[in-house]
Amino acid sequence: AGANSLGRGSFNAALSRLKDEWDFHYAGIKTTNILLQNIDRVPNMDATLKARTIAEARTIRAWHYFMLATWYGDIPFFREDISIEQSRSI
């Protein structure tokens, strides 16, 4: 969707592909941040599994940030889930 206009450089902010990319990657970042903030609440979790899960979540979050930086350049960076109010002030 919109690949031709992106390739030609003739796109504008109305291109839904831009919003879709933004939404998809920040949804992934939000999910990984929530997991990382709450993983300690899992009862009796094996330490090895916990460490691997944290490493995997950080890797996925890094991939999402990489993709956003590729699309948009300088982007907001969060290591924790933010509230709706906080997101409106950025």
PDB file of N, CA and C in Angstrom:
ATOM      1  N   ALA A   1       0.842  -1.186   0.000  1.00  0.00           N
ATOM      2  CA  ALA A   1       0.000   0.000   0.000  1.00  0.00           C
ATOM      3  C   ALA A   1       0.877   1.236   0.000  1.00  0.00           C
ATOM      4  N   GLY A   2       0.827   1.965  -1.077  1.00  0.00           N
ATOM      5  CA  GLY A   2       1.600   3.196  -1.161  1.00  0.00           C
ATOM      6  C   GLY A   2       3.044   3.006  -1.552  1.00  0.00           C
ATOM      7  N   ALA A   3       3.445   1.777  -1.910  1.00  0.00           N
ATOM      8  CA  ALA A   3       4.852   1.521  -2.227  1.00  0.00           C
ATOM      9  C   ALA A   3       5.320   2.342  -3.415  1.00  0.00           C
ATOM     10  N   ASN A   4       4.464   2.513  -4.424  1.00  0.00           N
ATOM     11  CA  ASN A   4       4.861   3.297  -5.604  1.00  0.00           C
ATOM     12  C   ASN A   4       5.125   4.751  -5.249  1.00  0.00           C
ATOM     13  N   SER A   5       4.224   5.356  -4.474  1.00  0.00           N
ATOM     14  CA  SER A   5       4.440   6.762  -4.107  1.00  0.00           C
ATOM     15  C   SER A   5       5.645   6.906  -3.182  1.00  0.00           C
ATOM     16  N   LEU A   6       5.880   5.908  -2.322  1.00  0.00           N
ATOM     17  CA  LEU A   6       7.072   5.950  -1.477  1.00  0.00           C
ATOM     18  C   LEU A   6       8.334   5.851  -2.329  1.00  0.00           C
ATOM     19  N   GLY A   7       8.318   4.930  -3.282  1.00  0.00           N
ATOM     20  CA  GLY A   7       9.481   4.751  -4.162  1.00  0.00           C
ATOM     21  C   GLY A   7       9.778   5.971  -5.006  1.00  0.00           C
ATOM     22  N   ARG A   8       8.734   6.653  -5.446  1.00  0.00           N
ATOM     23  CA  ARG A   8       8.912   7.863  -6.256  1.00  0.00           C
ATOM     24  C   ARG A   8       9.218   9.089  -5.407  1.00  0.00           C
ATOM     25  N   GLY A   9       8.948   8.989  -4.118  1.00  0.00           N
ATOM     26  CA  GLY A   9       9.139  10.153  -3.246  1.00  0.00           C
ATOM     27  C   GLY A   9       8.012  11.152  -3.379  1.00  0.00           C
ATOM     28  N   SER A  10       6.855  10.703  -3.848  1.00  0.00           N
ATOM     29  CA  SER A  10       5.731  11.611  -4.075  1.00  0.00           C
ATOM     30  C   SER A  10       4.625  11.430  -3.041  1.00  0.00           C
ATOM     31  N   PHE A  11       4.969  10.904  -1.874  1.00  0.00           N
ATOM     32  CA  PHE A  11       3.970  10.674  -0.836  1.00  0.00           C
ATOM     33  C   PHE A  11       3.829  11.912   0.033  1.00  0.00           C
ATOM     34  N   ASN A  12       2.742  11.939   0.818  1.00  0.00           N
ATOM     35  CA  ASN A  12       2.564  12.992   1.816  1.00  0.00           C
ATOM     36  C   ASN A  12       2.015  12.369   3.094  1.00  0.00           C
ATOM     37  N   ALA A  13       1.748  13.183   4.076  1.00  0.00           N
ATOM     38  CA  ALA A  13       1.329  12.677   5.385  1.00  0.00           C
ATOM     39  C   ALA A  13      -0.024  11.974   5.341  1.00  0.00           C
ATOM     40  N   ALA A  14      -0.787  12.156   4.271  1.00  0.00           N
ATOM     41  CA  ALA A  14      -2.097  11.505   4.157  1.00  0.00           C
ATOM     42  C   ALA A  14      -1.986  10.030   3.771  1.00  0.00           C
ATOM     43  N   LEU A  15      -0.817   9.566   3.393  1.00  0.00           N
ATOM     44  CA  LEU A  15      -0.635   8.170   3.002  1.00  0.00           C
ATOM     45  C   LEU A  15      -0.867   7.264   4.212  1.00  0.00           C
ATOM     46  N   SER A  16      -1.860   6.400   4.110  1.00  0.00           N
ATOM     47  CA  SER A  16      -2.216   5.568   5.266  1.00  0.00           C
ATOM     48  C   SER A  16      -1.084   4.629   5.663  1.00  0.00           C
ATOM     49  N   ARG A  17      -0.227   4.283   4.738  1.00  0.00           N
ATOM     50  CA  ARG A  17       0.898   3.384   5.051  1.00  0.00           C
ATOM     51  C   ARG A  17       1.778   3.976   6.154  1.00  0.00           C
ATOM     52  N   LEU A  18       1.963   5.295   6.140  1.00  0.00           N
ATOM     53  CA  LEU A  18       2.797   5.933   7.165  1.00  0.00           C
ATOM     54  C   LEU A  18       2.176   5.773   8.549  1.00  0.00           C
ATOM     55  N   LYS A  19       0.868   6.022   8.654  1.00  0.00           N
ATOM     56  CA  LYS A  19       0.186   5.860   9.940  1.00  0.00           C
ATOM     57  C   LYS A  19       0.176   4.402  10.360  1.00  0.00           C
ATOM     58  N   ASP A  20      -0.042   3.497   9.409  1.00  0.00           N
ATOM     59  CA  ASP A  20      -0.067   2.068   9.732  1.00  0.00           C
ATOM     60  C   ASP A  20       1.273   1.593  10.288  1.00  0.00           C
ATOM     61  N   GLU A  21       2.362   2.033   9.689  1.00  0.00           N
ATOM     62  CA  GLU A  21       3.694   1.659  10.186  1.00  0.00           C
ATOM     63  C   GLU A  21       3.898   2.190  11.606  1.00  0.00           C
ATOM     64  N   TRP A  22       3.570   3.457  11.818  1.00  0.00           N
ATOM     65  CA  TRP A  22       3.717   4.086  13.133  1.00  0.00           C
ATOM     66  C   TRP A  22       2.918   3.302  14.169  1.00  0.00           C
ATOM     67  N   ASP A  23       1.650   3.044  13.876  1.00  0.00           N
ATOM     68  CA  ASP A  23       0.779   2.344  14.822  1.00  0.00           C
ATOM     69  C   ASP A  23       1.282   0.933  15.118  1.00  0.00           C
ATOM     70  N   PHE A  24       1.654   0.195  14.084  1.00  0.00           N
ATOM     71  CA  PHE A  24       2.110  -1.183  14.258  1.00  0.00           C
ATOM     72  C   PHE A  24       3.340  -1.254  15.157  1.00  0.00           C
ATOM     73  N   HIS A  25       4.326  -0.417  14.885  1.00  0.00           N
ATOM     74  CA  HIS A  25       5.576  -0.499  15.644  1.00  0.00           C
ATOM     75  C   HIS A  25       5.414   0.007  17.075  1.00  0.00           C
ATOM     76  N   TYR A  26       4.653   1.088  17.279  1.00  0.00           N
ATOM     77  CA  TYR A  26       4.451   1.542  18.652  1.00  0.00           C
ATOM     78  C   TYR A  26       3.563   0.585  19.441  1.00  0.00           C
ATOM     79  N   ALA A  27       2.671  -0.150  18.781  1.00  0.00           N
ATOM     80  CA  ALA A  27       1.901  -1.193  19.483  1.00  0.00           C
ATOM     81  C   ALA A  27       2.840  -2.301  19.956  1.00  0.00           C
ATOM     82  N   GLY A  28       3.804  -2.678  19.120  1.00  0.00           N
ATOM     83  CA  GLY A  28       4.793  -3.676  19.515  1.00  0.00           C
ATOM     84  C   GLY A  28       5.663  -3.197  20.666  1.00  0.00           C
ATOM     85  N   ILE A  29       6.048  -1.937  20.624  1.00  0.00           N
ATOM     86  CA  ILE A  29       6.860  -1.361  21.702  1.00  0.00           C
ATOM     87  C   ILE A  29       6.059  -1.338  22.998  1.00  0.00           C
ATOM     88  N   LYS A  30       4.800  -0.938  22.909  1.00  0.00           N
ATOM     89  CA  LYS A  30       3.941  -0.906  24.101  1.00  0.00           C
ATOM     90  C   LYS A  30       3.819  -2.309  24.711  1.00  0.00           C
ATOM     91  N   THR A  31       3.605  -3.306  23.873  1.00  0.00           N
ATOM     92  CA  THR A  31       3.461  -4.683  24.354  1.00  0.00           C
ATOM     93  C   THR A  31       4.726  -5.161  25.053  1.00  0.00           C
ATOM     94  N   THR A  32       5.884  -4.901  24.449  1.00  0.00           N
ATOM     95  CA  THR A  32       7.127  -5.352  25.085  1.00  0.00           C
ATOM     96  C   THR A  32       7.397  -4.584  26.374  1.00  0.00           C
ATOM     97  N   ASN A  33       7.082  -3.297  26.398  1.00  0.00           N
ATOM     98  CA  ASN A  33       7.279  -2.528  27.632  1.00  0.00           C
ATOM     99  C   ASN A  33       6.390  -3.049  28.756  1.00  0.00           C
ATOM    100  N   ILE A  34       5.140  -3.382  28.429  1.00  0.00           N
ATOM    101  CA  ILE A  34       4.236  -3.927  29.447  1.00  0.00           C
ATOM    102  C   ILE A  34       4.769  -5.259  29.958  1.00  0.00           C
ATOM    103  N   LEU A  35       5.227  -6.105  29.055  1.00  0.00           N
ATOM    104  CA  LEU A  35       5.802  -7.390  29.475  1.00  0.00           C
ATOM    105  C   LEU A  35       6.997  -7.163  30.393  1.00  0.00           C
ATOM    106  N   LEU A  36       7.905  -6.292  30.001  1.00  0.00           N
ATOM    107  CA  LEU A  36       9.111  -6.057  30.806  1.00  0.00           C
ATOM    108  C   LEU A  36       8.781  -5.461  32.168  1.00  0.00           C
ATOM    109  N   GLN A  37       7.758  -4.619  32.235  1.00  0.00           N
ATOM    110  CA  GLN A  37       7.377  -4.014  33.505  1.00  0.00           C
ATOM    111  C   GLN A  37       6.694  -5.014  34.440  1.00  0.00           C
ATOM    112  N   ASN A  38       6.096  -6.051  33.893  1.00  0.00           N
ATOM    113  CA  ASN A  38       5.286  -6.951  34.710  1.00  0.00           C
ATOM    114  C   ASN A  38       5.828  -8.367  34.836  1.00  0.00           C
ATOM    115  N   ILE A  39       6.952  -8.661  34.233  1.00  0.00           N
ATOM    116  CA  ILE A  39       7.453 -10.035  34.259  1.00  0.00           C
ATOM    117  C   ILE A  39       7.772 -10.514  35.672  1.00  0.00           C
ATOM    118  N   ASP A  40       8.123  -9.607  36.560  1.00  0.00           N
ATOM    119  CA  ASP A  40       8.416  -9.998  37.944  1.00  0.00           C
ATOM    120  C   ASP A  40       7.166 -10.449  38.696  1.00  0.00           C
ATOM    121  N   ARG A  41       6.007 -10.181  38.161  1.00  0.00           N
ATOM    122  CA  ARG A  41       4.755 -10.578  38.809  1.00  0.00           C
ATOM    123  C   ARG A  41       4.371 -12.022  38.501  1.00  0.00           C
ATOM    124  N   VAL A  42       5.091 -12.670  37.591  1.00  0.00           N
ATOM    125  CA  VAL A  42       4.802 -14.068  37.249  1.00  0.00           C
ATOM    126  C   VAL A  42       5.326 -14.946  38.381  1.00  0.00           C
ATOM    127  N   PRO A  43       4.436 -15.686  39.026  1.00  0.00           N
ATOM    128  CA  PRO A  43       4.887 -16.495  40.169  1.00  0.00           C
ATOM    129  C   PRO A  43       5.680 -17.725  39.729  1.00  0.00           C
ATOM    130  N   ASN A  44       6.728 -18.015  40.464  1.00  0.00           N
ATOM    131  CA  ASN A  44       7.530 -19.232  40.281  1.00  0.00           C
ATOM    132  C   ASN A  44       8.077 -19.411  38.872  1.00  0.00           C
ATOM    133  N   MET A  45       8.429 -18.325  38.227  1.00  0.00           N
ATOM    134  CA  MET A  45       8.972 -18.422  36.868  1.00  0.00           C
ATOM    135  C   MET A  45      10.435 -18.852  36.944  1.00  0.00           C
ATOM    136  N   ASP A  46      10.781 -19.812  36.128  1.00  0.00           N
ATOM    137  CA  ASP A  46      12.158 -20.296  36.053  1.00  0.00           C
ATOM    138  C   ASP A  46      13.083 -19.134  35.688  1.00  0.00           C
ATOM    139  N   ALA A  47      14.181 -18.989  36.387  1.00  0.00           N
ATOM    140  CA  ALA A  47      15.095 -17.865  36.181  1.00  0.00           C
ATOM    141  C   ALA A  47      15.676 -17.841  34.768  1.00  0.00           C
ATOM    142  N   THR A  48      15.976 -19.009  34.225  1.00  0.00           N
ATOM    143  CA  THR A  48      16.524 -19.078  32.865  1.00  0.00           C
ATOM    144  C   THR A  48      15.487 -18.637  31.847  1.00  0.00           C
ATOM    145  N   LEU A  49      14.259 -19.084  32.021  1.00  0.00           N
ATOM    146  CA  LEU A  49      13.177 -18.688  31.117  1.00  0.00           C
ATOM    147  C   LEU A  49      12.906 -17.192  31.221  1.00  0.00           C
ATOM    148  N   LYS A  50      12.945 -16.680  32.443  1.00  0.00           N
ATOM    149  CA  LYS A  50      12.721 -15.257  32.659  1.00  0.00           C
ATOM    150  C   LYS A  50      13.792 -14.430  31.959  1.00  0.00           C
ATOM    151  N   ALA A  51      15.039 -14.810  32.111  1.00  0.00           N
ATOM    152  CA  ALA A  51      16.140 -14.076  31.471  1.00  0.00           C
ATOM    153  C   ALA A  51      16.013 -14.127  29.954  1.00  0.00           C
ATOM    154  N   ARG A  52      15.652 -15.286  29.417  1.00  0.00           N
ATOM    155  CA  ARG A  52      15.493 -15.413  27.967  1.00  0.00           C
ATOM    156  C   ARG A  52      14.324 -14.573  27.470  1.00  0.00           C
ATOM    157  N   THR A  53      13.222 -14.579  28.203  1.00  0.00           N
ATOM    158  CA  THR A  53      12.050 -13.801  27.818  1.00  0.00           C
ATOM    159  C   THR A  53      12.363 -12.308  27.817  1.00  0.00           C
ATOM    160  N   ILE A  54      13.084 -11.848  28.817  1.00  0.00           N
ATOM    161  CA  ILE A  54      13.482 -10.436  28.882  1.00  0.00           C
ATOM    162  C   ILE A  54      14.375 -10.091  27.698  1.00  0.00           C
ATOM    163  N   ALA A  55      15.339 -10.939  27.399  1.00  0.00           N
ATOM    164  CA  ALA A  55      16.243 -10.686  26.264  1.00  0.00           C
ATOM    165  C   ALA A  55      15.474 -10.661  24.946  1.00  0.00           C
ATOM    166  N   GLU A  56      14.544 -11.576  24.783  1.00  0.00           N
ATOM    167  CA  GLU A  56      13.749 -11.611  23.550  1.00  0.00           C
ATOM    168  C   GLU A  56      12.875 -10.370  23.426  1.00  0.00           C
ATOM    169  N   ALA A  57      12.251  -9.944  24.524  1.00  0.00           N
ATOM    170  CA  ALA A  57      11.400  -8.759  24.495  1.00  0.00           C
ATOM    171  C   ALA A  57      12.223  -7.514  24.157  1.00  0.00           C
ATOM    172  N   ARG A  58      13.403  -7.401  24.713  1.00  0.00           N
ATOM    173  CA  ARG A  58      14.271  -6.253  24.404  1.00  0.00           C
ATOM    174  C   ARG A  58      14.706  -6.269  22.943  1.00  0.00           C
ATOM    175  N   THR A  59      14.953  -7.454  22.409  1.00  0.00           N
ATOM    176  CA  THR A  59      15.338  -7.572  20.996  1.00  0.00           C
ATOM    177  C   THR A  59      14.182  -7.165  20.092  1.00  0.00           C
ATOM    178  N   ILE A  60      12.987  -7.624  20.408  1.00  0.00           N
ATOM    179  CA  ILE A  60      11.817  -7.243  19.606  1.00  0.00           C
ATOM    180  C   ILE A  60      11.585  -5.747  19.691  1.00  0.00           C
ATOM    181  N   ARG A  61      11.711  -5.177  20.884  1.00  0.00           N
ATOM    182  CA  ARG A  61      11.539  -3.731  21.038  1.00  0.00           C
ATOM    183  C   ARG A  61      12.584  -2.971  20.231  1.00  0.00           C
ATOM    184  N   ALA A  62      13.811  -3.445  20.250  1.00  0.00           N
ATOM    185  CA  ALA A  62      14.873  -2.797  19.474  1.00  0.00           C
ATOM    186  C   ALA A  62      14.569  -2.855  17.976  1.00  0.00           C
ATOM    187  N   TRP A  63      14.036  -3.989  17.510  1.00  0.00           N
ATOM    188  CA  TRP A  63      13.677  -4.108  16.093  1.00  0.00           C
ATOM    189  C   TRP A  63      12.590  -3.087  15.730  1.00  0.00           C
ATOM    190  N   HIS A  64      11.588  -2.948  16.594  1.00  0.00           N
ATOM    191  CA  HIS A  64      10.530  -1.964  16.326  1.00  0.00           C
ATOM    192  C   HIS A  64      11.103  -0.551  16.264  1.00  0.00           C
ATOM    193  N   TYR A  65      11.992  -0.221  17.196  1.00  0.00           N
ATOM    194  CA  TYR A  65      12.609   1.106  17.165  1.00  0.00           C
ATOM    195  C   TYR A  65      13.471   1.291  15.913  1.00  0.00           C
ATOM    196  N   PHE A  66      14.186   0.267  15.529  1.00  0.00           N
ATOM    197  CA  PHE A  66      14.998   0.339  14.311  1.00  0.00           C
ATOM    198  C   PHE A  66      14.117   0.633  13.099  1.00  0.00           C
ATOM    199  N   MET A  67      13.002  -0.084  12.998  1.00  0.00           N
ATOM    200  CA  MET A  67      12.108   0.127  11.863  1.00  0.00           C
ATOM    201  C   MET A  67      11.515   1.534  11.881  1.00  0.00           C
ATOM    202  N   LEU A  68      11.136   2.022  13.045  1.00  0.00           N
ATOM    203  CA  LEU A  68      10.606   3.383  13.139  1.00  0.00           C
ATOM    204  C   LEU A  68      11.656   4.418  12.758  1.00  0.00           C
ATOM    205  N   ALA A  69      12.873   4.218  13.229  1.00  0.00           N
ATOM    206  CA  ALA A  69      13.951   5.158  12.888  1.00  0.00           C
ATOM    207  C   ALA A  69      14.249   5.118  11.400  1.00  0.00           C
ATOM    208  N   THR A  70      14.117   3.949  10.786  1.00  0.00           N
ATOM    209  CA  THR A  70      14.321   3.826   9.345  1.00  0.00           C
ATOM    210  C   THR A  70      13.251   4.609   8.591  1.00  0.00           C
ATOM    211  N   TRP A  71      12.017   4.520   9.048  1.00  0.00           N
ATOM    212  CA  TRP A  71      10.914   5.215   8.380  1.00  0.00           C
ATOM    213  C   TRP A  71      10.912   6.716   8.664  1.00  0.00           C
ATOM    214  N   TYR A  72      11.167   7.097   9.913  1.00  0.00           N
ATOM    215  CA  TYR A  72      10.900   8.477  10.336  1.00  0.00           C
ATOM    216  C   TYR A  72      12.109   9.267  10.820  1.00  0.00           C
ATOM    217  N   GLY A  73      13.223   8.628  11.066  1.00  0.00           N
ATOM    218  CA  GLY A  73      14.373   9.346  11.623  1.00  0.00           C
ATOM    219  C   GLY A  73      14.258   9.426  13.135  1.00  0.00           C
ATOM    220  N   ASP A  74      14.363  10.616  13.687  1.00  0.00           N
ATOM    221  CA  ASP A  74      14.315  10.824  15.130  1.00  0.00           C
ATOM    222  C   ASP A  74      12.893  10.587  15.640  1.00  0.00           C
ATOM    223  N   ILE A  75      12.742   9.671  16.604  1.00  0.00           N
ATOM    224  CA  ILE A  75      11.427   9.278  17.109  1.00  0.00           C
ATOM    225  C   ILE A  75      11.429   9.272  18.632  1.00  0.00           C
ATOM    226  N   PRO A  76      10.249   9.368  19.263  1.00  0.00           N
ATOM    227  CA  PRO A  76      10.182   9.257  20.726  1.00  0.00           C
ATOM    228  C   PRO A  76      10.615   7.862  21.184  1.00  0.00           C
ATOM    229  N   PHE A  77      11.399   7.812  22.255  1.00  0.00           N
ATOM    230  CA  PHE A  77      11.930   6.559  22.789  1.00  0.00           C
ATOM    231  C   PHE A  77      11.455   6.377  24.223  1.00  0.00           C
ATOM    232  N   PHE A  78      10.867   5.214  24.504  1.00  0.00           N
ATOM    233  CA  PHE A  78      10.356   4.919  25.843  1.00  0.00           C
ATOM    234  C   PHE A  78      10.868   3.566  26.299  1.00  0.00           C
ATOM    235  N   ARG A  79      11.253   3.481  27.554  1.00  0.00           N
ATOM    236  CA  ARG A  79      11.636   2.192  28.147  1.00  0.00           C
ATOM    237  C   ARG A  79      10.554   1.664  29.062  1.00  0.00           C
ATOM    238  N   GLU A  80       9.475   2.430  29.206  1.00  0.00           N
ATOM    239  CA  GLU A  80       8.342   2.019  30.026  1.00  0.00           C
ATOM    240  C   GLU A  80       7.071   2.361  29.266  1.00  0.00           C
ATOM    241  N   ASP A  81       5.993   1.684  29.630  1.00  0.00           N
ATOM    242  CA  ASP A  81       4.703   2.023  29.051  1.00  0.00           C
ATOM    243  C   ASP A  81       4.302   3.403  29.562  1.00  0.00           C
ATOM    244  N   ILE A  82       3.791   4.234  28.680  1.00  0.00           N
ATOM    245  CA  ILE A  82       3.385   5.583  29.079  1.00  0.00           C
ATOM    246  C   ILE A  82       1.869   5.685  29.059  1.00  0.00           C
ATOM    247  N   SER A  83       1.350   6.638  29.801  1.00  0.00           N
ATOM    248  CA  SER A  83      -0.092   6.841  29.857  1.00  0.00           C
ATOM    249  C   SER A  83      -0.560   7.636  28.634  1.00  0.00           C
ATOM    250  N   ILE A  84      -1.849   7.648  28.439  1.00  0.00           N
ATOM    251  CA  ILE A  84      -2.419   8.424  27.336  1.00  0.00           C
ATOM    252  C   ILE A  84      -2.101   9.907  27.540  1.00  0.00           C
ATOM    253  N   GLU A  85      -2.187  10.382  28.766  1.00  0.00           N
ATOM    254  CA  GLU A  85      -1.896  11.787  29.053  1.00  0.00           C
ATOM    255  C   GLU A  85      -0.442  12.123  28.697  1.00  0.00           C
ATOM    256  N   GLN A  86       0.471  11.229  29.061  1.00  0.00           N
ATOM    257  CA  GLN A  86       1.876  11.452  28.733  1.00  0.00           C
ATOM    258  C   GLN A  86       2.091  11.470  27.216  1.00  0.00           C
ATOM    259  N   SER A  87       1.408  10.596  26.506  1.00  0.00           N
ATOM    260  CA  SER A  87       1.593  10.521  25.055  1.00  0.00           C
ATOM    261  C   SER A  87       1.114  11.790  24.367  1.00  0.00           C
ATOM    262  N   ARG A  88       0.160  12.463  24.936  1.00  0.00           N
ATOM    263  CA  ARG A  88      -0.371  13.703  24.341  1.00  0.00           C
ATOM    264  C   ARG A  88       0.558  14.889  24.536  1.00  0.00           C
ATOM    265  N   SER A  89       1.478  14.786  25.464  1.00  0.00           N
ATOM    266  CA  SER A  89       2.370  15.913  25.730  1.00  0.00           C
ATOM    267  C   SER A  89       3.718  15.792  25.044  1.00  0.00           C
ATOM    268  N   ILE A  90       3.902  14.758  24.257  1.00  0.00           N
ATOM    269  CA  ILE A  90       5.188  14.544  23.581  1.00  0.00           C
ATOM    270  C   ILE A  90       5.202  15.241  22.243  1.00  0.00           C
TER     271      ILE A  90
END
